[in-house]
Amino acid sequence: NAGVTQTPKFQVLKTGQSMTLQCAQDMNHEYMSWYRQDPGMGLRLIHYSVGAGITDQGEVPNGYNVSRSTTEDFPLRLLSAAPSQTSVYFCASSYALQASYEQYFGPGTRLTVT
Amino acid sequence: DAKTTQPTSMDCAEGRAANLPCNHSTISGNEYVYWYRQIHSQGPQYIIHGLKNNETNEMASLIITEDRKSSTLILPHATLRDTAVYYCIVRAYSGAGSYQLTFGKGTKLSVIP
């Protein structure tokens, strides 16, 4: 299994540009989520999905959209990039919502907005 | 989710046991204690979790006090590769609170040769 994969690994955007961060998992996990991590900070939840066709907002959803058309994929869209969105983005997945299941994280996408 | 308090940083000699404490005095009965670590900006990695009883796996041991207000993660024989930020997280068993892992700033563990 490849686990959780994210593309691209690095990205530089200009203010106002849009782009999609890709996330895929091959473990047939129901639950997927996106976090951002700013320098010296912990991770903050952006959006999450409990299954195909179902998404919800996390702690910091503004400026981001998500969709979940398949179990495997959970892309994160930046609608109009801003310097405040410069961060490292992590995608995670797990079997279900229950706390007895651990979350698996991808390697991250490092985004810089100029 | 209950708040957690961890020391900002700790050092440990290579080959010795690393004991990382965590306070979670407001933990409720349906909340698990989780430990994750993050090695140099990689994605966080699950280590271990528990509810009431002490737990052990191939990576670490988790000791939870009887009142569940604190816990200790033990890495029995720390290596240089264990240098990382360690996060202690409490998370509800199910329901709306179970979807999120709330990461604080964690403990920066430095394993010294």
JSON list of C-alpha atoms in Angstrom, two decimals:
[
{"chain": "A", "resi": 1, "resn": "ASN", "atom": "CA", "xyz": [0.00, 0.00, 0.00]},
{"chain": "A", "resi": 2, "resn": "ALA", "atom": "CA", "xyz": [1.18, 3.52, -0.79]},
{"chain": "A", "resi": 3, "resn": "GLY", "atom": "CA", "xyz": [-0.76, 4.85, 2.21]},
{"chain": "A", "resi": 4, "resn": "VAL", "atom": "CA", "xyz": [-1.66, 8.54, 2.00]},
{"chain": "A", "resi": 5, "resn": "THR", "atom": "CA", "xyz": [-0.10, 10.40, -0.92]},
{"chain": "A", "resi": 6, "resn": "GLN", "atom": "CA", "xyz": [-0.09, 14.14, -1.55]},
{"chain": "A", "resi": 7, "resn": "THR", "atom": "CA", "xyz": [0.84, 16.17, -4.61]},
{"chain": "A", "resi": 8, "resn": "PRO", "atom": "CA", "xyz": [2.58, 18.46, -5.21]},
{"chain": "A", "resi": 9, "resn": "LYS", "atom": "CA", "xyz": [5.29, 18.42, -2.54]},
{"chain": "A", "resi": 10, "resn": "PHE", "atom": "CA", "xyz": [6.09, 22.09, -3.05]},
{"chain": "A", "resi": 11, "resn": "GLN", "atom": "CA", "xyz": [4.15, 24.93, -4.66]},
{"chain": "A", "resi": 12, "resn": "VAL", "atom": "CA", "xyz": [4.61, 28.67, -5.05]},
{"chain": "A", "resi": 13, "resn": "LEU", "atom": "CA", "xyz": [1.58, 30.77, -5.94]},
{"chain": "A", "resi": 14, "resn": "LYS", "atom": "CA", "xyz": [0.98, 34.43, -6.53]},
{"chain": "A", "resi": 15, "resn": "THR", "atom": "CA", "xyz": [-1.72, 36.21, -4.56]},
{"chain": "A", "resi": 16, "resn": "GLY", "atom": "CA", "xyz": [-5.09, 35.64, -6.19]},
{"chain": "A", "resi": 17, "resn": "GLN", "atom": "CA", "xyz": [-4.20, 32.45, -8.02]},
{"chain": "A", "resi": 18, "resn": "SER", "atom": "CA", "xyz": [-6.17, 29.29, -7.42]},
{"chain": "A", "resi": 19, "resn": "MET", "atom": "CA", "xyz": [-4.97, 25.73, -7.20]},
{"chain": "A", "resi": 20, "resn": "THR", "atom": "CA", "xyz": [-5.88, 22.26, -5.98]},
{"chain": "A", "resi": 21, "resn": "LEU", "atom": "CA", "xyz": [-3.86, 20.19, -3.55]},
{"chain": "A", "resi": 22, "resn": "GLN", "atom": "CA", "xyz": [-4.31, 16.50, -4.22]},
{"chain": "A", "resi": 23, "resn": "CYS", "atom": "CA", "xyz": [-4.70, 13.78, -1.59]},
{"chain": "A", "resi": 24, "resn": "ALA", "atom": "CA", "xyz": [-5.29, 10.08, -2.19]},
{"chain": "A", "resi": 25, "resn": "GLN", "atom": "CA", "xyz": [-5.33, 6.98, 0.00]},
{"chain": "A", "resi": 26, "resn": "ASP", "atom": "CA", "xyz": [-5.43, 3.30, -0.97]},
{"chain": "A", "resi": 27, "resn": "MET", "atom": "CA", "xyz": [-6.50, 1.87, 2.39]},
{"chain": "A", "resi": 28, "resn": "ASN", "atom": "CA", "xyz": [-10.27, 2.13, 1.79]},
{"chain": "A", "resi": 29, "resn": "HIS", "atom": "CA", "xyz": [-10.57, 4.59, 4.67]},
{"chain": "A", "resi": 30, "resn": "GLU", "atom": "CA", "xyz": [-13.92, 6.29, 5.19]},
{"chain": "A", "resi": 31, "resn": "TYR", "atom": "CA", "xyz": [-12.61, 9.34, 6.99]},
{"chain": "A", "resi": 32, "resn": "MET", "atom": "CA", "xyz": [-10.27, 11.91, 5.43]},
{"chain": "A", "resi": 33, "resn": "SER", "atom": "CA", "xyz": [-9.21, 15.35, 6.56]},
{"chain": "A", "resi": 34, "resn": "TRP", "atom": "CA", "xyz": [-7.00, 18.32, 5.76]},
{"chain": "A", "resi": 35, "resn": "TYR", "atom": "CA", "xyz": [-4.82, 20.15, 8.28]},
{"chain": "A", "resi": 36, "resn": "ARG", "atom": "CA", "xyz": [-2.51, 23.13, 7.99]},
{"chain": "A", "resi": 37, "resn": "GLN", "atom": "CA", "xyz": [0.59, 23.72, 10.05]},
{"chain": "A", "resi": 38, "resn": "ASP", "atom": "CA", "xyz": [2.16, 27.14, 10.41]},
{"chain": "A", "resi": 39, "resn": "PRO", "atom": "CA", "xyz": [5.76, 27.57, 11.65]},
{"chain": "A", "resi": 40, "resn": "GLY", "atom": "CA", "xyz": [6.14, 26.63, 15.31]},
{"chain": "A", "resi": 41, "resn": "MET", "atom": "CA", "xyz": [2.47, 25.74, 15.62]},
{"chain": "A", "resi": 42, "resn": "GLY", "atom": "CA", "xyz": [0.43, 22.61, 15.95]},
{"chain": "A", "resi": 43, "resn": "LEU", "atom": "CA", "xyz": [-1.88, 21.34, 13.22]},
{"chain": "A", "resi": 44, "resn": "ARG", "atom": "CA", "xyz": [-5.28, 22.94, 12.65]},
{"chain": "A", "resi": 45, "resn": "LEU", "atom": "CA", "xyz": [-8.17, 21.18, 10.95]},
{"chain": "A", "resi": 46, "resn": "ILE", "atom": "CA", "xyz": [-9.44, 22.80, 7.73]},
{"chain": "A", "resi": 47, "resn": "HIS", "atom": "CA", "xyz": [-12.08, 20.39, 6.37]},
{"chain": "A", "resi": 48, "resn": "TYR", "atom": "CA", "xyz": [-12.96, 16.76, 6.81]},
{"chain": "A", "resi": 49, "resn": "SER", "atom": "CA", "xyz": [-15.07, 14.07, 5.18]},
{"chain": "A", "resi": 50, "resn": "VAL", "atom": "CA", "xyz": [-16.75, 11.05, 6.74]},
{"chain": "A", "resi": 51, "resn": "GLY", "atom": "CA", "xyz": [-17.36, 9.35, 3.41]},
{"chain": "A", "resi": 52, "resn": "ALA", "atom": "CA", "xyz": [-17.88, 9.90, -0.29]},
{"chain": "A", "resi": 53, "resn": "GLY", "atom": "CA", "xyz": [-20.25, 12.81, -0.88]},
{"chain": "A", "resi": 54, "resn": "ILE", "atom": "CA", "xyz": [-20.06, 14.09, 2.70]},
{"chain": "A", "resi": 55, "resn": "THR", "atom": "CA", "xyz": [-17.82, 16.95, 3.84]},
{"chain": "A", "resi": 56, "resn": "ASP", "atom": "CA", "xyz": [-17.80, 19.39, 6.74]},
{"chain": "A", "resi": 57, "resn": "GLN", "atom": "CA", "xyz": [-15.82, 22.32, 8.04]},
{"chain": "A", "resi": 58, "resn": "GLY", "atom": "CA", "xyz": [-13.10, 22.17, 10.62]},
{"chain": "A", "resi": 59, "resn": "GLU", "atom": "CA", "xyz": [-11.47, 24.89, 12.68]},
{"chain": "A", "resi": 60, "resn": "VAL", "atom": "CA", "xyz": [-10.11, 27.09, 9.85]},
{"chain": "A", "resi": 61, "resn": "PRO", "atom": "CA", "xyz": [-12.19, 26.52, 6.66]},
{"chain": "A", "resi": 62, "resn": "ASN", "atom": "CA", "xyz": [-12.26, 30.04, 5.18]},
{"chain": "A", "resi": 63, "resn": "GLY", "atom": "CA", "xyz": [-10.62, 30.31, 1.77]},
{"chain": "A", "resi": 64, "resn": "TYR", "atom": "CA", "xyz": [-10.72, 26.56, 1.09]},
{"chain": "A", "resi": 65, "resn": "ASN", "atom": "CA", "xyz": [-13.15, 24.21, -0.63]},
{"chain": "A", "resi": 66, "resn": "VAL", "atom": "CA", "xyz": [-13.27, 20.43, -0.63]},
{"chain": "A", "resi": 67, "resn": "SER", "atom": "CA", "xyz": [-15.23, 17.67, -2.31]},
{"chain": "A", "resi": 68, "resn": "ARG", "atom": "CA", "xyz": [-15.26, 13.88, -1.93]},
{"chain": "A", "resi": 69, "resn": "SER", "atom": "CA", "xyz": [-16.51, 12.17, -5.07]},
{"chain": "A", "resi": 70, "resn": "THR", "atom": "CA", "xyz": [-14.68, 8.90, -4.37]},
{"chain": "A", "resi": 71, "resn": "THR", "atom": "CA", "xyz": [-13.50, 7.09, -1.25]},
{"chain": "A", "resi": 72, "resn": "GLU", "atom": "CA", "xyz": [-9.89, 7.37, -2.39]},
{"chain": "A", "resi": 73, "resn": "ASP", "atom": "CA", "xyz": [-9.54, 11.08, -3.20]},
{"chain": "A", "resi": 74, "resn": "PHE", "atom": "CA", "xyz": [-10.03, 14.24, -1.16]},
{"chain": "A", "resi": 75, "resn": "PRO", "atom": "CA", "xyz": [-8.73, 17.35, -3.00]},
{"chain": "A", "resi": 76, "resn": "LEU", "atom": "CA", "xyz": [-8.36, 20.74, -1.28]},
{"chain": "A", "resi": 77, "resn": "ARG", "atom": "CA", "xyz": [-8.99, 23.83, -3.40]},
{"chain": "A", "resi": 78, "resn": "LEU", "atom": "CA", "xyz": [-7.61, 27.26, -2.69]},
{"chain": "A", "resi": 79, "resn": "LEU", "atom": "CA", "xyz": [-10.04, 29.66, -4.33]},
{"chain": "A", "resi": 80, "resn": "SER", "atom": "CA", "xyz": [-7.93, 32.85, -4.34]},
{"chain": "A", "resi": 81, "resn": "ALA", "atom": "CA", "xyz": [-4.58, 32.38, -2.66]},
{"chain": "A", "resi": 82, "resn": "ALA", "atom": "CA", "xyz": [-3.49, 34.85, 0.03]},
{"chain": "A", "resi": 83, "resn": "PRO", "atom": "CA", "xyz": [-0.11, 35.19, 1.81]},
{"chain": "A", "resi": 84, "resn": "SER", "atom": "CA", "xyz": [-1.86, 34.07, 5.01]},
{"chain": "A", "resi": 85, "resn": "GLN", "atom": "CA", "xyz": [-2.31, 30.66, 3.39]},
{"chain": "A", "resi": 86, "resn": "THR", "atom": "CA", "xyz": [1.43, 30.09, 3.26]},
{"chain": "A", "resi": 87, "resn": "SER", "atom": "CA", "xyz": [1.73, 26.90, 5.26]},
{"chain": "A", "resi": 88, "resn": "VAL", "atom": "CA", "xyz": [2.38, 23.19, 5.19]},
{"chain": "A", "resi": 89, "resn": "TYR", "atom": "CA", "xyz": [-0.74, 21.19, 4.38]},
{"chain": "A", "resi": 90, "resn": "PHE", "atom": "CA", "xyz": [-1.26, 17.64, 5.60]},
{"chain": "A", "resi": 91, "resn": "CYS", "atom": "CA", "xyz": [-3.92, 15.19, 4.53]},
{"chain": "A", "resi": 92, "resn": "ALA", "atom": "CA", "xyz": [-4.93, 12.34, 6.85]},
{"chain": "A", "resi": 93, "resn": "SER", "atom": "CA", "xyz": [-7.22, 9.33, 6.74]},
{"chain": "A", "resi": 94, "resn": "SER", "atom": "CA", "xyz": [-8.59, 6.68, 9.07]},
{"chain": "A", "resi": 95, "resn": "TYR", "atom": "CA", "xyz": [-11.05, 3.78, 9.00]},
{"chain": "A", "resi": 96, "resn": "ALA", "atom": "CA", "xyz": [-13.81, 5.60, 10.81]},
{"chain": "A", "resi": 97, "resn": "LEU", "atom": "CA", "xyz": [-14.59, 8.34, 13.26]},
{"chain": "A", "resi": 98, "resn": "GLN", "atom": "CA", "xyz": [-14.25, 6.25, 16.35]},
{"chain": "A", "resi": 99, "resn": "ALA", "atom": "CA", "xyz": [-11.36, 7.26, 18.54]},
{"chain": "A", "resi": 100, "resn": "SER", "atom": "CA", "xyz": [-10.12, 3.69, 18.55]},
{"chain": "A", "resi": 101, "resn": "TYR", "atom": "CA", "xyz": [-8.76, 4.20, 15.05]},
{"chain": "A", "resi": 102, "resn": "GLU", "atom": "CA", "xyz": [-5.53, 6.07, 14.46]},
{"chain": "A", "resi": 103, "resn": "GLN", "atom": "CA", "xyz": [-5.10, 8.57, 11.64]},
{"chain": "A", "resi": 104, "resn": "TYR", "atom": "CA", "xyz": [-2.52, 8.15, 8.91]},
{"chain": "A", "resi": 105, "resn": "PHE", "atom": "CA", "xyz": [-0.88, 11.30, 7.56]},
{"chain": "A", "resi": 106, "resn": "GLY", "atom": "CA", "xyz": [0.57, 12.12, 4.18]},
{"chain": "A", "resi": 107, "resn": "PRO", "atom": "CA", "xyz": [4.01, 13.71, 3.69]},
{"chain": "A", "resi": 108, "resn": "GLY", "atom": "CA", "xyz": [2.65, 17.23, 3.28]},
{"chain": "A", "resi": 109, "resn": "THR", "atom": "CA", "xyz": [2.53, 19.97, 0.66]},
{"chain": "A", "resi": 110, "resn": "ARG", "atom": "CA", "xyz": [4.60, 23.07, 1.33]},
{"chain": "A", "resi": 111, "resn": "LEU", "atom": "CA", "xyz": [2.80, 26.09, -0.10]},
{"chain": "A", "resi": 112, "resn": "THR", "atom": "CA", "xyz": [4.18, 29.60, -0.39]},
{"chain": "A", "resi": 113, "resn": "VAL", "atom": "CA", "xyz": [1.96, 32.46, -1.50]},
{"chain": "A", "resi": 114, "resn": "THR", "atom": "CA", "xyz": [3.78, 35.64, -2.58]},
{"chain": "B", "resi": 1, "resn": "ASP", "atom": "CA", "xyz": [-11.82, 17.80, 23.77]},
{"chain": "B", "resi": 2, "resn": "ALA", "atom": "CA", "xyz": [-9.90, 18.12, 27.01]},
{"chain": "B", "resi": 3, "resn": "LYS", "atom": "CA", "xyz": [-6.89, 20.39, 27.02]},
{"chain": "B", "resi": 4, "resn": "THR", "atom": "CA", "xyz": [-3.44, 18.93, 27.43]},
{"chain": "B", "resi": 5, "resn": "THR", "atom": "CA", "xyz": [-0.29, 20.39, 28.95]},
{"chain": "B", "resi": 6, "resn": "GLN", "atom": "CA", "xyz": [3.17, 19.19, 27.95]},
{"chain": "B", "resi": 7, "resn": "PRO", "atom": "CA", "xyz": [6.69, 20.50, 28.62]},
{"chain": "B", "resi": 8, "resn": "THR", "atom": "CA", "xyz": [8.06, 22.52, 25.74]},
{"chain": "B", "resi": 9, "resn": "SER", "atom": "CA", "xyz": [11.25, 20.50, 25.41]},
{"chain": "B", "resi": 10, "resn": "MET", "atom": "CA", "xyz": [13.18, 17.59, 26.89]},
{"chain": "B", "resi": 11, "resn": "ASP", "atom": "CA", "xyz": [16.56, 15.95, 26.37]},
{"chain": "B", "resi": 12, "resn": "CYS", "atom": "CA", "xyz": [17.32, 12.26, 26.65]},
{"chain": "B", "resi": 13, "resn": "ALA", "atom": "CA", "xyz": [20.60, 10.37, 26.34]},
{"chain": "B", "resi": 14, "resn": "GLU", "atom": "CA", "xyz": [20.75, 7.85, 23.54]},
{"chain": "B", "resi": 15, "resn": "GLY", "atom": "CA", "xyz": [19.96, 4.35, 24.78]},
{"chain": "B", "resi": 16, "resn": "ARG", "atom": "CA", "xyz": [18.14, 5.58, 27.88]},
{"chain": "B", "resi": 17, "resn": "ALA", "atom": "CA", "xyz": [14.39, 5.59, 28.41]},
{"chain": "B", "resi": 18, "resn": "ALA", "atom": "CA", "xyz": [12.58, 8.77, 27.43]},
{"chain": "B", "resi": 19, "resn": "ASN", "atom": "CA", "xyz": [9.62, 9.61, 29.65]},
{"chain": "B", "resi": 20, "resn": "LEU", "atom": "CA", "xyz": [7.33, 12.27, 28.23]},
{"chain": "B", "resi": 21, "resn": "PRO", "atom": "CA", "xyz": [4.63, 13.57, 30.59]},
{"chain": "B", "resi": 22, "resn": "CYS", "atom": "CA", "xyz": [1.23, 14.98, 29.72]},
{"chain": "B", "resi": 23, "resn": "ASN", "atom": "CA", "xyz": [-1.43, 16.53, 31.94]},
{"chain": "B", "resi": 24, "resn": "HIS", "atom": "CA", "xyz": [-5.09, 16.28, 30.94]},
{"chain": "B", "resi": 25, "resn": "SER", "atom": "CA", "xyz": [-6.89, 17.09, 34.15]},
{"chain": "B", "resi": 26, "resn": "THR", "atom": "CA", "xyz": [-10.25, 17.83, 32.47]},
{"chain": "B", "resi": 27, "resn": "ILE", "atom": "CA", "xyz": [-10.43, 14.56, 30.55]},
{"chain": "B", "resi": 28, "resn": "SER", "atom": "CA", "xyz": [-13.88, 13.00, 30.45]},
{"chain": "B", "resi": 29, "resn": "GLY", "atom": "CA", "xyz": [-14.84, 9.36, 30.61]},
{"chain": "B", "resi": 30, "resn": "ASN", "atom": "CA", "xyz": [-15.26, 8.83, 26.88]},
{"chain": "B", "resi": 31, "resn": "GLU", "atom": "CA", "xyz": [-11.98, 10.40, 25.83]},
{"chain": "B", "resi": 32, "resn": "TYR", "atom": "CA", "xyz": [-8.95, 8.44, 24.73]},
{"chain": "B", "resi": 33, "resn": "VAL", "atom": "CA", "xyz": [-5.36, 9.60, 25.20]},
{"chain": "B", "resi": 34, "resn": "TYR", "atom": "CA", "xyz": [-3.37, 9.58, 21.95]},
{"chain": "B", "resi": 35, "resn": "TRP", "atom": "CA", "xyz": [0.29, 10.15, 21.23]},
{"chain": "B", "resi": 36, "resn": "TYR", "atom": "CA", "xyz": [1.63, 11.19, 17.85]},
{"chain": "B", "resi": 37, "resn": "ARG", "atom": "CA", "xyz": [5.05, 12.41, 16.86]},
{"chain": "B", "resi": 38, "resn": "GLN", "atom": "CA", "xyz": [6.36, 14.57, 14.02]},
{"chain": "B", "resi": 39, "resn": "ILE", "atom": "CA", "xyz": [9.89, 14.13, 12.78]},
{"chain": "B", "resi": 40, "resn": "HIS", "atom": "CA", "xyz": [11.36, 17.22, 11.13]},
{"chain": "B", "resi": 41, "resn": "SER", "atom": "CA", "xyz": [8.30, 18.52, 9.26]},
{"chain": "B", "resi": 42, "resn": "GLN", "atom": "CA", "xyz": [7.18, 15.12, 8.05]},
{"chain": "B", "resi": 43, "resn": "GLY", "atom": "CA", "xyz": [3.55, 14.12, 8.50]},
{"chain": "B", "resi": 44, "resn": "PRO", "atom": "CA", "xyz": [2.61, 13.19, 12.07]},
{"chain": "B", "resi": 45, "resn": "GLN", "atom": "CA", "xyz": [2.99, 9.54, 12.95]},
{"chain": "B", "resi": 46, "resn": "TYR", "atom": "CA", "xyz": [0.71, 7.61, 15.29]},
{"chain": "B", "resi": 47, "resn": "ILE", "atom": "CA", "xyz": [2.49, 6.06, 18.28]},
{"chain": "B", "resi": 48, "resn": "ILE", "atom": "CA", "xyz": [-0.04, 4.68, 20.73]},
{"chain": "B", "resi": 49, "resn": "HIS", "atom": "CA", "xyz": [-3.36, 5.34, 22.43]},
{"chain": "B", "resi": 50, "resn": "GLY", "atom": "CA", "xyz": [-5.27, 4.23, 25.51]},
{"chain": "B", "resi": 51, "resn": "LEU", "atom": "CA", "xyz": [-8.42, 4.76, 27.55]},
{"chain": "B", "resi": 52, "resn": "LYS", "atom": "CA", "xyz": [-7.79, 3.51, 31.09]},
{"chain": "B", "resi": 53, "resn": "ASN", "atom": "CA", "xyz": [-5.28, 0.72, 31.09]},
{"chain": "B", "resi": 54, "resn": "ASN", "atom": "CA", "xyz": [-1.59, 0.95, 30.37]},
{"chain": "B", "resi": 55, "resn": "GLU", "atom": "CA", "xyz": [-0.73, 0.05, 26.82]},
{"chain": "B", "resi": 56, "resn": "THR", "atom": "CA", "xyz": [2.41, -1.20, 25.09]},
{"chain": "B", "resi": 57, "resn": "ASN", "atom": "CA", "xyz": [3.28, -1.71, 21.45]},
{"chain": "B", "resi": 58, "resn": "GLU", "atom": "CA", "xyz": [6.46, -2.10, 19.43]},
{"chain": "B", "resi": 59, "resn": "MET", "atom": "CA", "xyz": [7.19, 1.62, 19.60]},
{"chain": "B", "resi": 60, "resn": "ALA", "atom": "CA", "xyz": [6.35, 2.70, 23.12]},
{"chain": "B", "resi": 61, "resn": "SER", "atom": "CA", "xyz": [4.44, 2.26, 26.38]},
{"chain": "B", "resi": 62, "resn": "LEU", "atom": "CA", "xyz": [1.65, 4.47, 27.66]},
{"chain": "B", "resi": 63, "resn": "ILE", "atom": "CA", "xyz": [1.08, 4.80, 31.38]},
{"chain": "B", "resi": 64, "resn": "ILE", "atom": "CA", "xyz": [-2.21, 6.44, 32.40]},
{"chain": "B", "resi": 65, "resn": "THR", "atom": "CA", "xyz": [-2.78, 7.37, 36.04]},
{"chain": "B", "resi": 66, "resn": "GLU", "atom": "CA", "xyz": [-5.73, 5.81, 37.81]},
{"chain": "B", "resi": 67, "resn": "ASP", "atom": "CA", "xyz": [-7.64, 9.11, 37.87]},
{"chain": "B", "resi": 68, "resn": "ARG", "atom": "CA", "xyz": [-6.77, 9.57, 34.16]},
{"chain": "B", "resi": 69, "resn": "LYS", "atom": "CA", "xyz": [-5.66, 13.14, 34.74]},
{"chain": "B", "resi": 70, "resn": "SER", "atom": "CA", "xyz": [-2.16, 12.55, 33.43]},
{"chain": "B", "resi": 71, "resn": "SER", "atom": "CA", "xyz": [-0.18, 10.10, 31.36]},
{"chain": "B", "resi": 72, "resn": "THR", "atom": "CA", "xyz": [3.40, 9.31, 30.40]},
{"chain": "B", "resi": 73, "resn": "LEU", "atom": "CA", "xyz": [4.74, 8.10, 27.10]},
{"chain": "B", "resi": 74, "resn": "ILE", "atom": "CA", "xyz": [7.79, 5.91, 27.49]},
{"chain": "B", "resi": 75, "resn": "LEU", "atom": "CA", "xyz": [10.28, 5.23, 24.72]},
{"chain": "B", "resi": 76, "resn": "PRO", "atom": "CA", "xyz": [12.27, 2.42, 26.34]},
{"chain": "B", "resi": 77, "resn": "HIS", "atom": "CA", "xyz": [15.58, 2.82, 24.49]},
{"chain": "B", "resi": 78, "resn": "ALA", "atom": "CA", "xyz": [15.70, 6.19, 22.76]},
{"chain": "B", "resi": 79, "resn": "THR", "atom": "CA", "xyz": [17.69, 6.48, 19.53]},
{"chain": "B", "resi": 80, "resn": "LEU", "atom": "CA", "xyz": [18.73, 9.53, 17.53]},
{"chain": "B", "resi": 81, "resn": "ARG", "atom": "CA", "xyz": [15.84, 8.79, 15.15]},
{"chain": "B", "resi": 82, "resn": "ASP", "atom": "CA", "xyz": [13.40, 9.41, 18.01]},
{"chain": "B", "resi": 83, "resn": "THR", "atom": "CA", "xyz": [14.28, 13.11, 17.99]},
{"chain": "B", "resi": 84, "resn": "ALA", "atom": "CA", "xyz": [10.92, 14.69, 17.16]},
{"chain": "B", "resi": 85, "resn": "VAL", "atom": "CA", "xyz": [8.02, 16.73, 18.48]},
{"chain": "B", "resi": 86, "resn": "TYR", "atom": "CA", "xyz": [5.67, 14.55, 20.51]},
{"chain": "B", "resi": 87, "resn": "TYR", "atom": "CA", "xyz": [2.00, 15.44, 20.75]},
{"chain": "B", "resi": 88, "resn": "CYS", "atom": "CA", "xyz": [-0.34, 14.28, 23.49]},
{"chain": "B", "resi": 89, "resn": "ILE", "atom": "CA", "xyz": [-3.98, 14.50, 22.39]},
{"chain": "B", "resi": 90, "resn": "VAL", "atom": "CA", "xyz": [-7.26, 13.57, 23.99]},
{"chain": "B", "resi": 91, "resn": "ARG", "atom": "CA", "xyz": [-10.14, 12.69, 21.74]},
{"chain": "B", "resi": 92, "resn": "ALA", "atom": "CA", "xyz": [-13.73, 11.62, 22.25]},
{"chain": "B", "resi": 93, "resn": "TYR", "atom": "CA", "xyz": [-14.68, 8.04, 21.46]},
{"chain": "B", "resi": 94, "resn": "SER", "atom": "CA", "xyz": [-17.49, 8.94, 19.06]},
{"chain": "B", "resi": 95, "resn": "GLY", "atom": "CA", "xyz": [-19.81, 11.73, 18.01]},
{"chain": "B", "resi": 96, "resn": "ALA", "atom": "CA", "xyz": [-18.93, 15.16, 16.75]},
{"chain": "B", "resi": 97, "resn": "GLY", "atom": "CA", "xyz": [-15.87, 15.47, 18.94]},
{"chain": "B", "resi": 98, "resn": "SER", "atom": "CA", "xyz": [-14.24, 12.35, 17.64]},
{"chain": "B", "resi": 99, "resn": "TYR", "atom": "CA", "xyz": [-13.35, 13.61, 14.18]},
{"chain": "B", "resi": 100, "resn": "GLN", "atom": "CA", "xyz": [-10.66, 16.05, 15.16]},
{"chain": "B", "resi": 101, "resn": "LEU", "atom": "CA", "xyz": [-7.20, 15.58, 16.51]},
{"chain": "B", "resi": 102, "resn": "THR", "atom": "CA", "xyz": [-6.40, 18.83, 18.32]},
{"chain": "B", "resi": 103, "resn": "PHE", "atom": "CA", "xyz": [-2.66, 19.30, 18.12]},
{"chain": "B", "resi": 104, "resn": "GLY", "atom": "CA", "xyz": [-1.02, 21.66, 20.58]},
{"chain": "B", "resi": 105, "resn": "LYS", "atom": "CA", "xyz": [2.64, 22.61, 20.41]},
{"chain": "B", "resi": 106, "resn": "GLY", "atom": "CA", "xyz": [3.86, 19.30, 21.84]},
{"chain": "B", "resi": 107, "resn": "THR", "atom": "CA", "xyz": [7.20, 18.43, 23.44]},
{"chain": "B", "resi": 108, "resn": "LYS", "atom": "CA", "xyz": [10.38, 18.73, 21.43]},
{"chain": "B", "resi": 109, "resn": "LEU", "atom": "CA", "xyz": [12.42, 15.66, 22.40]},
{"chain": "B", "resi": 110, "resn": "SER", "atom": "CA", "xyz": [16.11, 15.80, 21.60]},
{"chain": "B", "resi": 111, "resn": "VAL", "atom": "CA", "xyz": [18.02, 12.53, 21.88]},
{"chain": "B", "resi": 112, "resn": "ILE", "atom": "CA", "xyz": [21.65, 13.29, 22.66]},
{"chain": "B", "resi": 113, "resn": "PRO", "atom": "CA", "xyz": [24.48, 10.95, 21.51]}
]
